[in-house]
Tab-separated table of C-alpha atoms in Angstrom:
chain	number	residue	atom	x	y	z
A	1029	MET	CA	-2.153	25.804	-12.971
A	1030	ALA	CA	1.607	25.773	-13.301
A	1031	ARG	CA	3.382	25.927	-16.622
A	1032	THR	CA	2.789	22.337	-17.847
A	1033	GLY	CA	-0.924	22.389	-17.004
A	1034	LYS	CA	-3.666	19.779	-17.001
A	1035	ALA	CA	-2.139	17.673	-19.771
A	1036	SER	CA	0.812	16.773	-17.537
A	1037	LEU	CA	-1.555	15.720	-14.744
A	1038	MET	CA	-3.246	13.245	-17.056
A	1039	VAL	CA	0.110	11.935	-18.288
A	1040	ILE	CA	1.410	11.356	-14.756
A	1041	PHE	CA	-1.901	9.692	-13.821
A	1042	VAL	CA	-1.715	7.280	-16.765
A	1043	THR	CA	1.965	6.562	-16.069
A	1044	VAL	CA	1.375	5.730	-12.400
A	1045	PHE	CA	-1.802	3.781	-13.169
A	1046	ILE	CA	-0.154	1.498	-15.737
A	1047	ASP	CA	2.763	0.852	-13.392
A	1048	LEU	CA	0.400	0.037	-10.514
A	1049	LEU	CA	-1.348	-2.521	-12.686
A	1050	GLY	CA	1.868	-4.527	-12.379
A	1051	PHE	CA	1.803	-4.215	-8.605
A	1052	GLY	CA	-1.818	-5.372	-8.569
A	1053	ILE	CA	-0.889	-8.419	-10.651
A	1054	ILE	CA	1.979	-9.602	-8.418
A	1055	MET	CA	0.800	-8.786	-4.891
A	1056	PRO	CA	-2.211	-11.174	-4.678
A	1057	LEU	CA	-0.115	-14.262	-5.453
A	1058	LEU	CA	3.148	-13.344	-3.719
A	1059	PRO	CA	2.464	-15.336	-0.500
A	1060	ARG	CA	1.695	-18.427	-2.576
A	1061	TYR	CA	4.896	-18.046	-4.586
A	1062	GLY	CA	6.950	-17.688	-1.415
A	1063	LYS	CA	5.300	-20.674	0.218
A	1064	HIS	CA	6.071	-22.791	-2.854
A	1065	PHE	CA	9.796	-22.056	-2.596
A	1066	ILE	CA	10.223	-22.085	1.201
A	1067	VAL	CA	10.525	-25.653	2.441
A	1068	ASP	CA	12.222	-25.395	5.857
A	1069	ASP	CA	10.889	-24.975	9.397
A	1070	ALA	CA	11.293	-21.192	9.366
A	1071	SER	CA	8.882	-20.814	6.449
A	1072	GLY	CA	6.520	-18.411	8.219
A	1073	PHE	CA	9.240	-15.963	9.222
A	1074	LYS	CA	10.951	-16.106	5.812
A	1075	LEU	CA	7.673	-15.591	4.006
A	1076	GLY	CA	6.921	-12.641	6.262
A	1077	LEU	CA	10.313	-11.147	5.424
A	1078	LEU	CA	9.625	-11.660	1.703
A	1079	MET	CA	6.329	-9.797	2.021
A	1080	ALA	CA	7.916	-7.031	4.121
A	1081	SER	CA	10.971	-6.502	1.889
A	1082	PHE	CA	9.027	-4.372	-0.618
A	1083	SER	CA	7.707	-1.992	2.077
A	1084	ALA	CA	11.110	-1.838	3.777
A	1085	MET	CA	12.766	-0.652	0.569
A	1086	GLN	CA	10.024	1.907	-0.026
A	1087	PHE	CA	10.507	3.225	3.505
A	1088	LEU	CA	14.235	3.646	2.907
A	1089	PHE	CA	14.261	4.894	-0.680
A	1090	ALA	CA	11.133	7.081	-1.039
A	1091	PRO	CA	12.758	10.108	0.653
A	1092	ILE	CA	16.032	9.451	-1.197
A	1093	TRP	CA	14.377	9.483	-4.623
A	1094	GLY	CA	12.410	12.578	-3.659
A	1095	ARG	CA	15.572	14.398	-2.600
A	1096	VAL	CA	17.456	13.353	-5.749
A	1097	SER	CA	14.525	14.467	-7.935
A	1098	ASP	CA	14.817	17.944	-6.388
A	1099	ARG	CA	18.261	18.122	-7.969
A	1100	VAL	CA	18.109	16.207	-11.261
A	1101	GLY	CA	14.396	16.536	-12.089
A	1102	ARG	CA	11.269	14.418	-11.690
A	1103	ARG	CA	11.225	12.818	-15.143
A	1104	PRO	CA	14.582	10.965	-14.895
A	1105	ILE	CA	13.711	9.507	-11.487
A	1106	LEU	CA	10.237	8.422	-12.574
A	1107	MET	CA	11.646	6.761	-15.681
A	1108	LEU	CA	14.404	5.101	-13.656
A	1109	GLY	CA	11.760	3.683	-11.324
A	1110	LEU	CA	9.684	2.367	-14.236
A	1111	ALA	CA	12.752	0.747	-15.793
A	1112	GLY	CA	13.593	-0.875	-12.453
A	1113	SER	CA	10.045	-2.204	-12.114
A	1114	THR	CA	10.161	-3.627	-15.640
A	1115	ILE	CA	13.390	-5.505	-14.934
A	1116	SER	CA	12.360	-6.652	-11.437
A	1117	TYR	CA	9.026	-8.071	-12.577
A	1118	ALA	CA	10.670	-9.831	-15.541
A	1119	LEU	CA	13.197	-11.484	-13.203
A	1120	PHE	CA	10.313	-12.364	-10.890
A	1121	GLY	CA	8.577	-14.173	-13.743
A	1122	LEU	CA	11.799	-15.967	-14.606
A	1123	ALA	CA	12.483	-17.051	-11.006
A	1124	THR	CA	8.944	-18.314	-10.384
A	1125	GLY	CA	9.304	-20.691	-13.323
A	1126	TRP	CA	12.240	-22.554	-11.733
A	1127	ASP	CA	12.076	-25.650	-9.545
A	1128	PRO	CA	12.643	-24.985	-5.800
A	1129	ASP	CA	15.983	-26.848	-5.816
A	1130	THR	CA	17.378	-24.961	-8.834
A	1131	VAL	CA	20.535	-22.874	-8.329
A	1132	VAL	CA	21.188	-19.974	-10.724
A	1133	LEU	CA	24.378	-17.894	-10.379
A	1134	GLY	CA	24.818	-19.377	-6.923
A	1135	LEU	CA	21.360	-18.306	-5.730
A	1136	SER	CA	18.224	-20.341	-5.047
A	1137	PRO	CA	14.850	-19.298	-6.517
A	1138	LEU	CA	13.862	-17.994	-3.063
A	1139	ALA	CA	16.934	-15.735	-2.991
A	1140	TRP	CA	16.005	-14.501	-6.455
A	1141	LEU	CA	12.462	-13.770	-5.228
A	1142	PHE	CA	13.921	-11.661	-2.419
A	1143	ALA	CA	16.168	-9.852	-4.905
A	1144	THR	CA	13.265	-9.084	-7.248
A	1145	ARG	CA	11.028	-7.820	-4.431
A	1146	ILE	CA	13.819	-5.653	-3.056
A	1147	GLY	CA	14.399	-4.296	-6.553
A	1148	ALA	CA	10.676	-3.672	-7.071
A	1149	GLY	CA	10.485	-1.885	-3.718
A	1150	ILE	CA	13.396	0.404	-4.609
A	1151	ALA	CA	11.928	1.090	-8.053
A	1152	GLY	CA	8.397	1.571	-6.709
A	1153	ALA	CA	9.535	4.106	-4.101
A	1154	THR	CA	9.069	6.887	-6.657
A	1155	ILE	CA	5.431	7.613	-5.741
A	1156	PRO	CA	6.507	10.642	-3.631
A	1157	THR	CA	8.369	11.839	-6.726
A	1158	ALA	CA	5.104	11.570	-8.664
A	1159	GLN	CA	3.448	13.602	-5.910
A	1160	ALA	CA	6.227	16.203	-6.196
A	1161	TYR	CA	5.584	16.276	-9.961
A	1162	ILE	CA	1.939	17.101	-9.261
A	1163	ALA	CA	2.992	19.815	-6.821
A	1164	ASP	CA	5.172	21.287	-9.583
A	1165	VAL	CA	2.341	21.523	-12.124
A	1166	THR	CA	-0.547	22.638	-9.881
A	1167	ASP	CA	-1.303	25.782	-7.947
A	1168	ILE	CA	-2.483	25.737	-4.320
A	1169	LYS	CA	-6.149	25.770	-5.338
A	1170	ASN	CA	-5.811	22.620	-7.466
A	1171	ARG	CA	-3.174	20.812	-5.368
A	1172	GLY	CA	-5.648	18.606	-3.463
A	1173	LYS	CA	-7.396	17.501	-6.649
A	1174	GLY	CA	-4.064	16.657	-8.227
A	1175	MET	CA	-2.905	14.578	-5.273
A	1176	ALA	CA	-6.232	12.732	-5.292
A	1177	MET	CA	-5.353	11.456	-8.773
A	1178	ILE	CA	-2.542	9.364	-7.261
A	1179	GLY	CA	-5.013	7.815	-4.825
A	1180	ALA	CA	-7.376	7.118	-7.705
A	1181	ALA	CA	-4.558	5.467	-9.661
A	1182	PHE	CA	-3.918	3.172	-6.689
A	1183	GLY	CA	-7.564	2.190	-6.385
A	1184	ILE	CA	-8.119	1.564	-10.089
A	1185	GLY	CA	-4.767	-0.219	-10.466
A	1186	PHE	CA	-5.512	-2.512	-7.555
A	1187	THR	CA	-8.908	-3.312	-9.096
A	1188	PHE	CA	-7.860	-4.044	-12.672
A	1189	GLY	CA	-4.421	-5.488	-11.904
A	1190	PRO	CA	-5.874	-8.626	-10.294
A	1191	LEU	CA	-8.419	-8.932	-13.123
A	1192	ILE	CA	-5.607	-8.884	-15.691
A	1193	GLY	CA	-3.681	-11.354	-13.540
A	1194	ALA	CA	-6.667	-13.709	-13.473
A	1195	PHE	CA	-6.394	-14.155	-17.227
A	1196	SER	CA	-2.703	-15.086	-16.960
A	1197	VAL	CA	-3.190	-18.122	-14.692
A	1198	GLY	CA	-5.287	-21.254	-14.707
A	1199	ASP	CA	-8.179	-22.304	-12.500
A	1200	ASN	CA	-6.630	-25.550	-11.212
A	1201	PRO	CA	-6.109	-25.295	-7.402
A	1202	GLU	CA	-3.385	-27.971	-7.544
A	1203	ALA	CA	-1.308	-26.249	-10.228
A	1204	PRO	CA	2.137	-24.856	-9.256
A	1205	PRO	CA	2.611	-21.068	-9.318
A	1206	SER	CA	2.607	-19.662	-12.827
A	1207	SER	CA	5.447	-17.466	-14.076
A	1208	MET	CA	3.135	-15.588	-16.441
A	1209	PRO	CA	1.961	-12.896	-13.932
A	1210	GLY	CA	5.546	-11.696	-13.549
A	1211	TYR	CA	5.959	-11.298	-17.286
A	1212	VAL	CA	2.592	-9.539	-17.621
A	1213	ALA	CA	3.492	-7.146	-14.781
A	1214	SER	CA	6.829	-6.462	-16.478
A	1215	ALA	CA	5.015	-5.675	-19.718
A	1216	MET	CA	2.721	-3.221	-17.904
A	1217	SER	CA	5.660	-1.340	-16.387
A	1218	GLY	CA	7.426	-1.430	-19.755
A	1219	LEU	CA	4.408	0.204	-21.390
A	1220	ALA	CA	4.393	2.878	-18.676
A	1221	LEU	CA	8.102	3.483	-19.333
A	1222	LEU	CA	7.514	3.943	-23.066
A	1223	PHE	CA	4.540	6.210	-22.396
A	1224	ALA	CA	6.609	8.349	-20.007
A	1225	PHE	CA	9.524	8.504	-22.461
A	1226	PHE	CA	7.376	9.913	-25.263
A	1227	LYS	CA	4.719	11.870	-23.348
A	1228	LEU	CA	5.985	12.924	-19.906
A	1229	PRO	CA	7.618	16.378	-19.834
A	1230	GLU	CA	9.909	17.581	-17.072
A	1231	SER	CA	8.028	19.541	-14.400
A	1232	LEU	CA	10.822	20.902	-12.221
A	1233	ASN	CA	11.629	24.552	-12.764
A	1234	PRO	CA	15.296	24.802	-13.861
A	1235	ASP	CA	15.728	27.826	-11.579
A	1236	SER	CA	14.561	26.019	-8.435
A	1237	ASN	CA	17.109	25.395	-5.690
A	1238	ALA	CA	16.963	22.099	-3.818
A	1239	VAL	CA	16.899	22.333	-0.042
A	1240	HIS	CA	18.832	19.643	1.824
A	1241	ARG	CA	16.663	17.668	4.219
A	1242	GLY	CA	17.376	14.518	6.166
A	1243	TRP	CA	15.244	11.504	5.304
A	1244	LEU	CA	14.011	11.163	8.886
A	1245	ASN	CA	14.024	14.035	11.370
A	1246	VAL	CA	14.489	12.141	14.636
A	1247	SER	CA	14.611	15.340	16.676
A	1248	ALA	CA	11.043	16.106	15.581
A	1249	LEU	CA	9.788	12.559	16.139
A	1250	ILE	CA	9.914	12.384	19.939
A	1251	PRO	CA	8.180	15.747	20.598
A	1252	ALA	CA	5.475	14.816	18.092
A	1253	ILE	CA	4.789	11.419	19.652
A	1254	THR	CA	4.686	12.817	23.194
A	1255	ARG	CA	2.363	15.709	22.293
A	1256	PRO	CA	-1.092	14.837	23.762
A	1257	SER	CA	-2.922	15.937	20.622
A	1258	ILE	CA	-0.599	14.079	18.225
A	1259	GLY	CA	0.833	10.989	19.952
A	1260	PRO	CA	-2.420	8.960	20.205
A	1261	ILE	CA	-3.192	9.633	16.539
A	1262	LEU	CA	0.248	8.489	15.391
A	1263	LEU	CA	-0.069	5.355	17.524
A	1264	THR	CA	-3.527	4.717	16.040
A	1265	ILE	CA	-2.071	4.959	12.518
A	1266	PHE	CA	0.630	2.464	13.463
A	1267	LEU	CA	-1.695	-0.055	15.143
A	1268	SER	CA	-4.418	0.060	12.486
A	1269	THR	CA	-1.882	-0.385	9.680
A	1270	VAL	CA	-0.228	-3.331	11.450
A	1271	ALA	CA	-3.649	-4.947	11.779
A	1272	PHE	CA	-4.695	-4.382	8.166
A	1273	ALA	CA	-1.275	-5.462	6.864
A	1274	GLN	CA	-1.764	-8.820	8.591
A	1275	LEU	CA	-5.013	-9.296	6.669
A	1276	GLU	CA	-3.441	-8.209	3.362
A	1277	SER	CA	-0.424	-10.486	3.694
A	1278	THR	CA	-2.324	-13.624	4.738
A	1279	LEU	CA	-5.402	-13.350	2.528
A	1280	ALA	CA	-3.807	-15.249	-0.381
A	1281	LEU	CA	-2.834	-18.024	2.046
A	1282	LEU	CA	-6.372	-18.087	3.416
A	1283	THR	CA	-7.885	-18.421	-0.059
A	1284	GLU	CA	-5.423	-21.269	-0.700
A	1285	HIS	CA	-6.577	-22.836	2.578
A	1286	PHE	CA	-10.126	-22.647	1.205
A	1287	GLY	CA	-8.961	-24.474	-1.944
A	1288	LEU	CA	-9.194	-21.526	-4.336
A	1289	SER	CA	-7.148	-21.561	-7.534
A	1290	GLN	CA	-4.751	-18.767	-8.475
A	1291	GLN	CA	-7.412	-17.374	-10.785
A	1292	ASP	CA	-10.116	-17.334	-8.103
A	1293	ASN	CA	-7.633	-15.733	-5.694
A	1294	PHE	CA	-7.168	-12.888	-8.173
A	1295	TYR	CA	-10.934	-12.389	-8.266
A	1296	VAL	CA	-11.005	-12.021	-4.457
A	1297	PHE	CA	-8.399	-9.253	-4.629
A	1298	ALA	CA	-10.209	-7.560	-7.513
A	1299	TYR	CA	-13.337	-7.623	-5.350
A	1300	ILE	CA	-11.380	-5.861	-2.592
A	1301	GLY	CA	-10.162	-3.286	-5.114
A	1302	VAL	CA	-13.750	-2.550	-6.171
A	1303	LEU	CA	-14.775	-2.180	-2.516
A	1304	LEU	CA	-11.910	0.243	-1.873
A	1305	MET	CA	-12.669	2.253	-4.991
A	1306	LEU	CA	-16.387	2.573	-4.276
A	1307	SER	CA	-16.093	3.171	-0.543
A	1308	GLN	CA	-13.344	5.795	-0.822
A	1309	GLY	CA	-14.634	7.423	-3.997
A	1310	LEU	CA	-18.326	7.550	-3.171
A	1311	LEU	CA	-19.353	6.555	0.336
A	1312	ILE	CA	-16.659	7.880	2.696
A	1313	ARG	CA	-15.951	11.044	0.711
A	1314	ARG	CA	-19.604	12.090	1.037
A	1315	LEU	CA	-20.196	10.978	4.616
A	1316	LEU	CA	-17.026	12.370	6.184
A	1317	PRO	CA	-18.009	16.084	6.054
A	1318	ARG	CA	-21.381	15.265	7.645
A	1319	VAL	CA	-20.283	12.775	10.275
A	1320	GLY	CA	-16.940	14.304	11.242
A	1321	GLU	CA	-13.469	12.803	11.454
A	1322	LYS	CA	-13.609	11.356	14.965
A	1323	ARG	CA	-16.983	9.645	14.568
A	1324	MET	CA	-15.993	8.272	11.177
A	1325	ALA	CA	-12.724	6.973	12.624
A	1326	ILE	CA	-14.558	5.253	15.494
A	1327	ALA	CA	-17.026	3.674	13.071
A	1328	GLY	CA	-14.158	2.503	10.864
A	1329	VAL	CA	-12.258	0.950	13.772
A	1330	PHE	CA	-15.162	-1.057	15.062
A	1331	MET	CA	-16.198	-2.167	11.584
A	1332	MET	CA	-12.661	-3.510	11.217
A	1333	VAL	CA	-12.823	-5.246	14.598
A	1334	ALA	CA	-16.102	-6.911	13.644
A	1335	GLY	CA	-14.795	-7.865	10.204
A	1336	LEU	CA	-11.534	-9.344	11.501
A	1337	LEU	CA	-13.334	-11.336	14.183
A	1338	ALA	CA	-15.707	-12.666	11.521
A	1339	ILE	CA	-12.794	-13.666	9.266
A	1340	GLY	CA	-11.195	-15.456	12.210
A	1341	TRP	CA	-14.488	-17.246	12.814
A	1342	ILE	CA	-14.748	-18.575	9.225
A	1343	ALA	CA	-11.002	-19.115	8.670
A	1344	GLU	CA	-10.987	-22.702	9.855
A	1345	GLY	CA	-14.134	-24.066	8.255
A	1346	GLY	CA	-15.901	-21.267	6.389
A	1347	THR	CA	-16.957	-20.952	2.775
A	1348	LEU	CA	-16.037	-18.645	-0.080
A	1349	THR	CA	-19.516	-17.109	0.019
A	1350	GLN	CA	-19.063	-16.243	3.687
A	1351	MET	CA	-15.718	-14.637	2.886
A	1352	TYR	CA	-17.226	-12.448	0.181
A	1353	LEU	CA	-19.973	-11.360	2.591
A	1354	ILE	CA	-17.572	-10.606	5.451
A	1355	LEU	CA	-14.694	-8.862	3.651
A	1356	PRO	CA	-16.606	-5.560	3.140
A	1357	LEU	CA	-16.660	-4.998	6.899
A	1358	SER	CA	-12.868	-4.825	7.182
A	1359	VAL	CA	-12.262	-3.151	3.823
A	1360	ILE	CA	-14.884	-0.404	4.215
A	1361	GLY	CA	-13.853	0.012	7.845
A	1362	PHE	CA	-10.256	0.702	6.795
A	1363	SER	CA	-11.514	3.045	4.059
A	1364	ALA	CA	-13.394	5.002	6.738
A	1365	LEU	CA	-10.567	5.017	9.280
A	1366	ASN	CA	-7.603	5.910	7.070
A	1367	PRO	CA	-8.674	9.320	5.679
A	1368	SER	CA	-10.338	10.233	8.977
A	1369	ILE	CA	-7.265	9.612	11.088
A	1370	GLN	CA	-5.047	11.386	8.524
A	1371	SER	CA	-7.383	14.373	8.661
A	1372	LEU	CA	-7.350	14.344	12.477
A	1373	LEU	CA	-3.556	14.363	12.368
A	1374	SER	CA	-3.597	17.331	9.997
A	1375	LEU	CA	-6.159	19.261	12.042
A	1376	ARG	CA	-4.076	18.892	15.211
A	1377	SER	CA	-0.879	20.065	13.560
A	1378	ALA	CA	0.096	23.704	13.365
A	1379	GLU	CA	0.237	25.087	9.843
A	1380	SER	CA	4.029	25.353	10.037
A	1381	ASP	CA	4.298	21.659	11.062
A	1382	GLN	CA	1.943	20.120	8.500
A	1383	GLY	CA	4.560	18.535	6.257
A	1384	GLY	CA	6.735	17.264	9.076
A	1385	ILE	CA	3.906	15.762	11.152
A	1386	LEU	CA	2.203	14.141	8.166
A	1387	GLY	CA	5.585	12.781	7.095
A	1388	ILE	CA	6.008	11.178	10.520
A	1389	GLY	CA	2.541	9.659	10.139
A	1390	GLN	CA	3.581	8.170	6.788
A	1391	SER	CA	6.741	6.792	8.400
A	1392	MET	CA	4.665	5.130	11.135
A	1393	SER	CA	2.488	3.562	8.448
A	1394	SER	CA	5.541	2.341	6.508
A	1395	ILE	CA	7.089	0.712	9.587
A	1396	ALA	CA	3.758	-0.955	10.324
A	1397	ARG	CA	3.664	-2.398	6.800
A	1398	ILE	CA	7.073	-3.932	7.439
A	1399	LEU	CA	6.079	-5.534	10.759
A	1400	GLY	CA	2.494	-6.515	9.876
A	1401	PRO	CA	3.277	-9.193	7.270
A	1402	ILE	CA	5.952	-10.797	9.460
A	1403	ILE	CA	3.598	-11.021	12.447
A	1404	GLY	CA	0.604	-12.128	10.375
A	1405	ILE	CA	2.312	-14.886	8.382
A	1406	VAL	CA	4.161	-16.312	11.396
A	1407	LEU	CA	0.833	-16.489	13.249
A	1408	PHE	CA	-0.898	-18.003	10.195
A	1409	GLU	CA	1.696	-20.774	10.037
A	1410	SER	CA	0.974	-21.570	13.695
A	1411	GLU	CA	-2.809	-21.507	13.411
A	1412	VAL	CA	-5.002	-20.233	10.569
A	1413	THR	CA	-7.212	-18.143	12.842
A	1414	PHE	CA	-4.460	-16.468	14.900
A	1415	PRO	CA	-3.623	-13.460	12.661
A	1416	TYR	CA	-7.261	-12.363	12.564
A	1417	TRP	CA	-7.813	-12.685	16.323
A	1418	CYS	CA	-4.543	-10.774	16.825
A	1419	SER	CA	-5.521	-8.075	14.319
A	1420	ALA	CA	-8.930	-7.659	15.945
A	1421	GLY	CA	-7.267	-7.188	19.338
A	1422	ILE	CA	-4.840	-4.623	17.923
A	1423	MET	CA	-7.701	-2.745	16.265
A	1424	PHE	CA	-9.641	-2.739	19.538
A	1425	LEU	CA	-6.678	-0.999	21.200
A	1426	ALA	CA	-6.622	1.497	18.322
A	1427	GLY	CA	-10.331	2.101	18.904
A	1428	LEU	CA	-9.721	2.925	22.551
A	1429	LEU	CA	-7.090	5.457	21.492
A	1430	VAL	CA	-9.520	7.093	19.054
A	1431	LEU	CA	-12.182	7.325	21.767
A	1432	PHE	CA	-9.818	9.288	23.983
A	1433	ILE	CA	-8.620	11.697	21.307
A	1434	LYS	CA	-9.672	15.119	22.575
A	1435	PRO	CA	-11.354	17.727	20.374
A	1436	ALA	CA	-8.853	20.040	18.725
A	1437	ARG	CA	-8.353	23.352	20.461
A	1438	SER	CA	-8.320	26.432	18.313
A	1439	GLU	CA	-4.608	26.993	18.947
A	1440	ASP	CA	-3.823	23.453	17.783
A	1441	VAL	CA	-5.508	23.866	14.431
A	1442	GLY	CA	-3.838	25.344	11.408
A	1443	THR	CA	-5.515	25.835	8.068
A	1444	PRO	CA	-4.599	22.579	6.352
A	1445	GLU	CA	-5.860	21.413	3.030
A	1446	PRO	CA	-7.793	18.115	2.929
A	1447	VAL	CA	-5.463	15.136	3.136
A	1448	GLU	CA	-5.770	12.388	0.553
A	1449	PRO	CA	-4.461	9.033	1.849
A	1450	VAL	CA	-1.926	7.401	-0.425
A	1451	GLU	CA	-0.596	3.923	0.493
A	1452	ALA	CA	2.095	1.843	-1.107
A	1453	THR	CA	1.129	-1.909	-0.172
């Protein structure tokens, strides 16, 4: 271990986990909030932009925060992000309590929602800084285990965040959106900020010299995409993330279509969090070494296709029980596909290219999370079933790409460490 040791790993885990509780509280109801405040004919597109604004800011600011943290230290950037989340969620709670026709400081509640989501996206783009913190305090042998703690924080936060949110809203399906989840999320981030202030030490070595890097190496992007062993995998990451992002962004609207209250909607998302936690932590982790990356990826793709088709089938006239029975197909399928395709990408990258190629893969995923909600919500506004038929078709194309991925040649394979998938939804 590096100089700050295991104690710092636990502190950074608790800090990230508490902050992600706030994300898990807001995300399940965000489409409903946006729909409440958007009253014109372009509601689908505007709602899609609202959902995508968070991911867009993370895409832009994650490398910036990481680069700044190389110069000023990890602790100030992490605390700045927590403070930004606290303020953004508090303003979100304030804005969601206004009537749709209210004007505050010249802005409508919808404009304030956009501002708070943009602010939360900028503040929440510090996850790579948390990963850099872990890299600072771990040696090579323990690096993978340390990075896995961030993934665990995501899974647990996305499970318990919705459960906490369920207690902050009522169970009346006709009730307007509650402002309480925003305030609760703000309190969670505020607690994380206080915890970091008193417990989180600086991890960056004062003698380290920051190396200037551009936030996106375009010159490396084109050769990577056109490389036969890399291009299909990157395209698979993009397509599968677009498909899953459509499901994520429209699920709250679908539960509203089924007549579920805000509280019951939170329970659906908590159920998804439990599925993700169990499938990634127990099932996929154990099966992947036995089955292999390509076979696991193929199984994950076609589970997602089947699950999305089934959701499309019940979307118009299904029941809540059917939804609970069908959701594991898509969720476990994505849990199987994501680490498998990330591992395939790593295995087909030379050791000297690992960071750059995996960074491009993360960029492809981030762009997909910007486009997916816009496509999904616009389609949902046209016809409830459309986003799921569309997602199933996109996943089928991704499956064809996986089928034609060739086995890695010995000269294509470096000696990478296992890759732990970390997503910022």
